[in-house]
Tab-separated table of C-alpha atoms and ligand atoms in Angstrom:
chain	number	residue	atom	x	y	z
A	1	UNK	CA	0.000	0.000	0.000
A	2	UNK	CA	1.329	3.420	-0.926
A	3	UNK	CA	2.007	5.848	1.881
A	4	UNK	CA	-0.629	8.508	2.132
A	5	UNK	CA	0.378	12.143	2.205
A	6	UNK	CA	0.011	12.900	5.894
A	7	UNK	CA	-0.718	16.487	6.786
A	8	UNK	CA	0.222	17.363	10.329
A	9	UNK	CA	-2.811	17.355	12.564
A	10	UNK	CA	-5.081	15.423	10.196
A	11	UNK	CA	-6.231	13.106	12.951
A	12	UNK	CA	-7.299	15.748	15.430
A	13	UNK	CA	-7.297	19.205	13.850
A	14	UNK	CA	-10.510	19.801	11.966
A	15	UNK	CA	-10.847	22.932	9.856
A	16	UNK	CA	-13.024	24.404	12.600
A	17	UNK	CA	-10.343	23.697	15.201
A	18	UNK	CA	-7.647	25.279	13.033
A	19	UNK	CA	-9.856	28.335	12.485
A	20	UNK	CA	-10.364	28.577	16.254
A	21	UNK	CA	-6.667	28.364	17.177
A	22	UNK	CA	-5.714	30.778	14.396
A	23	UNK	CA	-8.302	33.223	15.752
A	24	UNK	CA	-7.175	32.880	19.367
A	25	UNK	CA	-3.386	32.835	18.859
A	26	UNK	CA	-2.732	34.325	15.443
A	27	UNK	CA	-5.479	36.838	14.774
A	28	UNK	CA	-4.894	39.121	11.811
A	29	UNK	CA	-4.572	42.848	12.283
A	30	UNK	CA	-5.567	45.044	9.334
A	31	UNK	CA	-2.124	44.768	7.731
A	32	UNK	CA	-1.998	40.976	7.844
A	33	UNK	CA	-5.630	40.673	6.710
A	34	UNK	CA	-4.919	42.825	3.662
A	35	UNK	CA	-1.798	40.845	2.707
A	36	UNK	CA	-3.533	37.478	3.188
A	37	UNK	CA	-5.898	38.354	0.309
A	38	UNK	CA	-4.044	37.532	-2.901
A	39	UNK	CA	-5.198	39.418	-6.031
A	40	UNK	CA	-6.535	37.481	-9.044
A	41	UNK	CA	-3.745	35.994	-11.111
A	42	UNK	CA	-1.346	35.542	-8.194
A	43	UNK	CA	-1.225	32.068	-6.584
A	44	UNK	CA	-2.557	31.842	-3.014
A	45	UNK	CA	0.460	29.939	-1.690
A	46	UNK	CA	1.226	32.050	1.355
A	47	UNK	CA	2.079	30.449	4.687
A	48	UNK	CA	-0.765	29.862	7.157
A	49	UNK	CA	-1.576	32.308	9.965
A	50	UNK	CA	-0.174	29.873	12.555
A	51	UNK	CA	3.027	29.320	10.556
A	52	UNK	CA	3.421	33.075	10.293
A	53	UNK	CA	2.966	33.528	14.021
A	54	UNK	CA	5.406	30.694	14.747
A	55	UNK	CA	8.061	32.345	12.579
A	56	UNK	CA	7.349	35.692	14.222
A	57	UNK	CA	7.849	34.235	17.704
A	58	UNK	CA	11.038	32.398	16.690
A	59	UNK	CA	12.515	35.658	15.402
A	60	UNK	CA	11.573	37.426	18.619
A	61	UNK	CA	13.236	34.690	20.675
A	62	UNK	CA	16.570	35.281	18.914
A	63	UNK	CA	16.039	39.080	19.000
A	64	UNK	CA	16.334	39.238	15.239
A	65	UNK	CA	17.200	42.653	13.840
A	66	UNK	CA	18.573	41.882	10.361
A	67	UNK	CA	16.465	39.397	8.434
A	68	UNK	CA	16.425	38.092	4.856
A	69	UNK	CA	13.478	36.433	3.117
A	70	UNK	CA	13.791	34.573	-0.187
A	71	UNK	CA	10.342	34.510	-1.831
A	72	UNK	CA	8.123	37.473	-0.893
A	73	UNK	CA	4.970	36.639	-2.885
A	74	UNK	CA	2.669	39.524	-1.775
A	75	UNK	CA	4.258	40.127	1.610
A	76	UNK	CA	2.129	38.167	4.084
A	77	UNK	CA	5.108	36.356	5.621
A	78	UNK	CA	7.199	39.530	5.266
A	79	UNK	CA	4.748	41.361	7.540
A	80	UNK	CA	5.166	38.625	10.162
A	81	UNK	CA	8.962	38.927	9.842
A	82	UNK	CA	8.824	42.731	10.024
A	83	UNK	CA	6.557	42.623	13.095
A	84	UNK	CA	9.236	40.617	14.896
A	85	UNK	CA	12.158	42.943	14.152
A	86	UNK	CA	14.066	44.365	17.108
A	87	UNK	CA	14.266	48.184	17.261
A	88	UNK	CA	16.354	49.543	14.393
A	89	UNK	CA	16.085	46.264	12.511
A	90	UNK	CA	15.479	45.700	8.809
A	91	UNK	CA	14.009	43.076	6.510
A	92	UNK	CA	15.262	42.461	2.989
A	93	UNK	CA	12.834	40.315	1.005
A	94	UNK	CA	13.596	38.972	-2.468
A	95	UNK	CA	10.863	38.366	-5.068
A	96	UNK	CA	11.325	37.090	-8.618
A	97	UNK	CA	8.015	38.381	-10.060
A	98	UNK	CA	7.891	42.194	-10.380
A	99	UNK	CA	4.078	42.222	-10.134
A	100	UNK	CA	4.166	40.270	-6.863
A	101	UNK	CA	6.848	42.601	-5.503
A	102	UNK	CA	4.730	45.635	-6.340
A	103	UNK	CA	1.741	44.227	-4.420
A	104	UNK	CA	4.051	43.244	-1.549
A	105	UNK	CA	5.459	46.768	-1.270
A	106	UNK	CA	1.934	48.175	-1.074
A	107	UNK	CA	0.962	45.609	1.574
A	108	UNK	CA	4.080	46.298	3.658
A	109	UNK	CA	3.447	50.043	3.421
A	110	UNK	CA	-0.207	49.606	4.442
A	111	UNK	CA	0.969	47.573	7.436
A	112	UNK	CA	3.310	50.388	8.483
A	113	UNK	CA	6.618	48.780	7.500
A	114	UNK	CA	7.629	50.817	4.441
A	115	UNK	CA	10.769	52.061	6.184
A	116	UNK	CA	11.770	48.735	7.782
A	117	UNK	CA	11.323	46.388	4.840
A	118	UNK	CA	12.893	46.438	1.387
A	119	UNK	CA	11.514	44.268	-1.421
A	120	UNK	CA	14.196	43.456	-3.983
A	121	UNK	CA	13.207	42.139	-7.416
A	122	UNK	CA	15.224	39.349	-8.993
A	123	UNK	CA	16.340	35.762	-8.665
A	124	UNK	CA	17.574	34.767	-5.226
A	125	UNK	CA	20.869	33.590	-6.668
A	126	UNK	CA	21.481	37.060	-8.140
A	127	UNK	CA	20.142	39.246	-5.334
A	128	UNK	CA	21.532	37.438	-2.255
A	129	UNK	CA	25.168	38.368	-3.042
A	130	UNK	CA	24.197	42.073	-3.037
A	131	UNK	CA	23.081	41.738	0.615
A	132	UNK	CA	26.449	40.506	1.887
A	133	UNK	CA	27.519	44.015	3.050
A	134	UNK	CA	24.666	43.898	5.629
A	135	UNK	CA	25.831	40.579	7.123
A	136	UNK	CA	25.843	39.013	9.629
A	137	UNK	CA	22.087	38.361	9.653
A	138	UNK	CA	19.952	37.058	12.506
A	139	UNK	CA	17.493	35.021	10.427
A	140	UNK	CA	16.954	33.856	6.846
A	141	UNK	CA	13.523	32.552	5.762
A	142	UNK	CA	13.569	30.477	2.557
A	143	UNK	CA	10.229	30.128	0.739
A	144	UNK	CA	11.067	30.307	-2.979
A	145	UNK	CA	11.945	27.963	-5.880
A	146	UNK	CA	12.454	24.608	-4.245
A	147	UNK	CA	15.372	23.417	-6.418
A	148	UNK	CA	17.549	26.255	-5.131
A	149	UNK	CA	16.951	25.605	-1.413
A	150	UNK	CA	20.465	24.117	-0.906
A	151	UNK	CA	22.031	27.176	-2.541
A	152	UNK	CA	19.935	29.541	-0.405
A	153	UNK	CA	20.736	27.565	2.750
A	154	UNK	CA	24.466	27.625	2.032
A	155	UNK	CA	24.271	31.389	1.585
A	156	UNK	CA	22.342	31.635	4.855
A	157	UNK	CA	24.891	29.536	6.729
A	158	UNK	CA	27.696	31.715	5.322
A	159	UNK	CA	25.992	34.977	6.352
A	160	UNK	CA	24.178	34.200	9.638
A	161	UNK	CA	25.642	34.907	13.039
A	162	UNK	CA	26.123	31.918	15.336
A	163	UNK	CA	22.723	31.430	16.997
A	164	UNK	CA	20.977	32.837	13.933
A	165	UNK	CA	17.997	31.077	12.372
A	166	UNK	CA	17.618	29.415	9.002
A	167	UNK	CA	13.990	28.591	8.215
A	168	UNK	CA	12.572	26.754	5.188
A	169	UNK	CA	8.907	26.377	4.161
A	170	UNK	CA	7.536	23.423	2.159
A	171	UNK	CA	10.190	21.112	3.556
A	172	UNK	CA	8.021	18.021	2.864
A	173	UNK	CA	8.101	19.133	-0.789
A	174	UNK	CA	4.345	18.585	-1.177
A	175	UNK	CA	4.802	14.893	-0.355
A	176	UNK	CA	7.630	14.457	-2.876
A	177	UNK	CA	10.582	14.792	-0.505
A	178	UNK	CA	11.746	11.199	-0.939
A	179	UNK	CA	11.325	11.085	-4.715
A	180	UNK	CA	14.256	10.452	-7.030
A	181	UNK	CA	13.804	13.764	-8.818
A	182	UNK	CA	15.988	16.853	-9.061
A	183	UNK	CA	13.663	18.688	-6.675
A	184	UNK	CA	13.555	15.770	-4.259
A	185	UNK	CA	17.339	15.529	-4.199
A	186	UNK	CA	17.635	19.298	-3.763
A	187	UNK	CA	15.218	19.427	-0.849
A	188	UNK	CA	16.950	16.480	0.842
A	189	UNK	CA	20.297	18.263	0.361
A	190	UNK	CA	18.707	21.295	2.048
A	191	UNK	CA	17.595	19.232	5.050
A	192	UNK	CA	20.986	17.574	5.377
A	193	UNK	CA	22.951	20.808	5.005
A	194	UNK	CA	20.921	22.527	7.716
A	195	UNK	CA	21.191	19.483	10.003
A	196	UNK	CA	24.977	19.365	9.513
A	197	UNK	CA	25.539	22.972	10.582
A	198	UNK	CA	22.655	23.718	12.957
A	199	UNK	CA	20.684	22.381	15.866
A	200	UNK	CA	17.603	21.710	13.775
A	201	UNK	CA	14.147	20.223	13.448
A	202	UNK	CA	11.577	19.854	10.706
A	203	UNK	CA	8.497	21.166	12.509
A	204	UNK	CA	5.355	19.286	11.544
A	205	UNK	CA	3.432	22.179	10.094
A	206	UNK	CA	1.174	21.078	7.217
A	207	UNK	CA	3.971	21.856	4.744
A	208	UNK	CA	6.954	20.976	6.945
A	209	UNK	CA	9.006	23.886	8.299
A	210	UNK	CA	12.738	23.407	8.775
A	211	UNK	CA	14.084	25.373	11.739
A	212	UNK	CA	17.853	25.509	12.223
A	213	UNK	CA	19.876	27.396	14.820
A	214	UNK	CA	23.358	27.970	13.415
A	215	UNK	CA	26.149	26.591	15.552
B	1	LIG	C1	4.303	26.528	-3.907
B	1	LIG	C2	5.281	27.285	-3.298
B	1	LIG	C3	5.219	27.541	-1.949
B	1	LIG	O1	6.162	28.250	-1.311
B	1	LIG	C4	4.162	27.061	-1.185
B	1	LIG	O2	4.147	27.332	0.142
B	1	LIG	C5	3.172	26.298	-1.782
B	1	LIG	C6	3.233	26.041	-3.150
B	1	LIG	C7	4.409	26.260	-5.361
B	1	LIG	O3	5.384	26.704	-5.973
B	1	LIG	O4	3.511	25.635	-5.893
B	2	LIG	MG1	5.964	28.189	0.788
């Protein structure tokens, strides 16, 4: 029998329960509510409210001030990251699609973060090297093209302070993590790279969220 694709919480978390806990622990303010609504023509692949709140709390715990995101989409996760920034901190978020970046900038501005968040348009591989002068960073959140996760993680490990966080969404690769495909191999390389250089876990969010604390 083939393994089923197990989503964390399937046995006990009904949709109504997830709605309840999101409402109690991760309620949207106006800025998050606006950014959660994705305009027509842009895929609704943002992280969940609880994942966003988890990332926000993790950043607060390490007192993150300088943060990089790879994969902005329309800025929902970026608002969570920006909310967590220590005083004087800054978020640099990289987005490949200019139209998505434009919506993200408007959402970040509406949420009050225009001066604390910069959305940079381009491929992660091209834009990350331009951020090196701001290193060391306190956290890097990877949520972009899955085949480049090992490259993004290596950059993160090279530019994070010890104790800094590397985070990666979609770490179960939509159920394809163990497949003998280029993407499967890349995502496994990502897991193994983070595990080799961090104290790490793959948190059992519905998508799998890798959390590494750089040694
Ligand atoms: C896709 C990308 C994501 O980051 C995600 O969370 C869900 C889906 C995608 O490319 O399909
Ligand atoms: Mg994602």
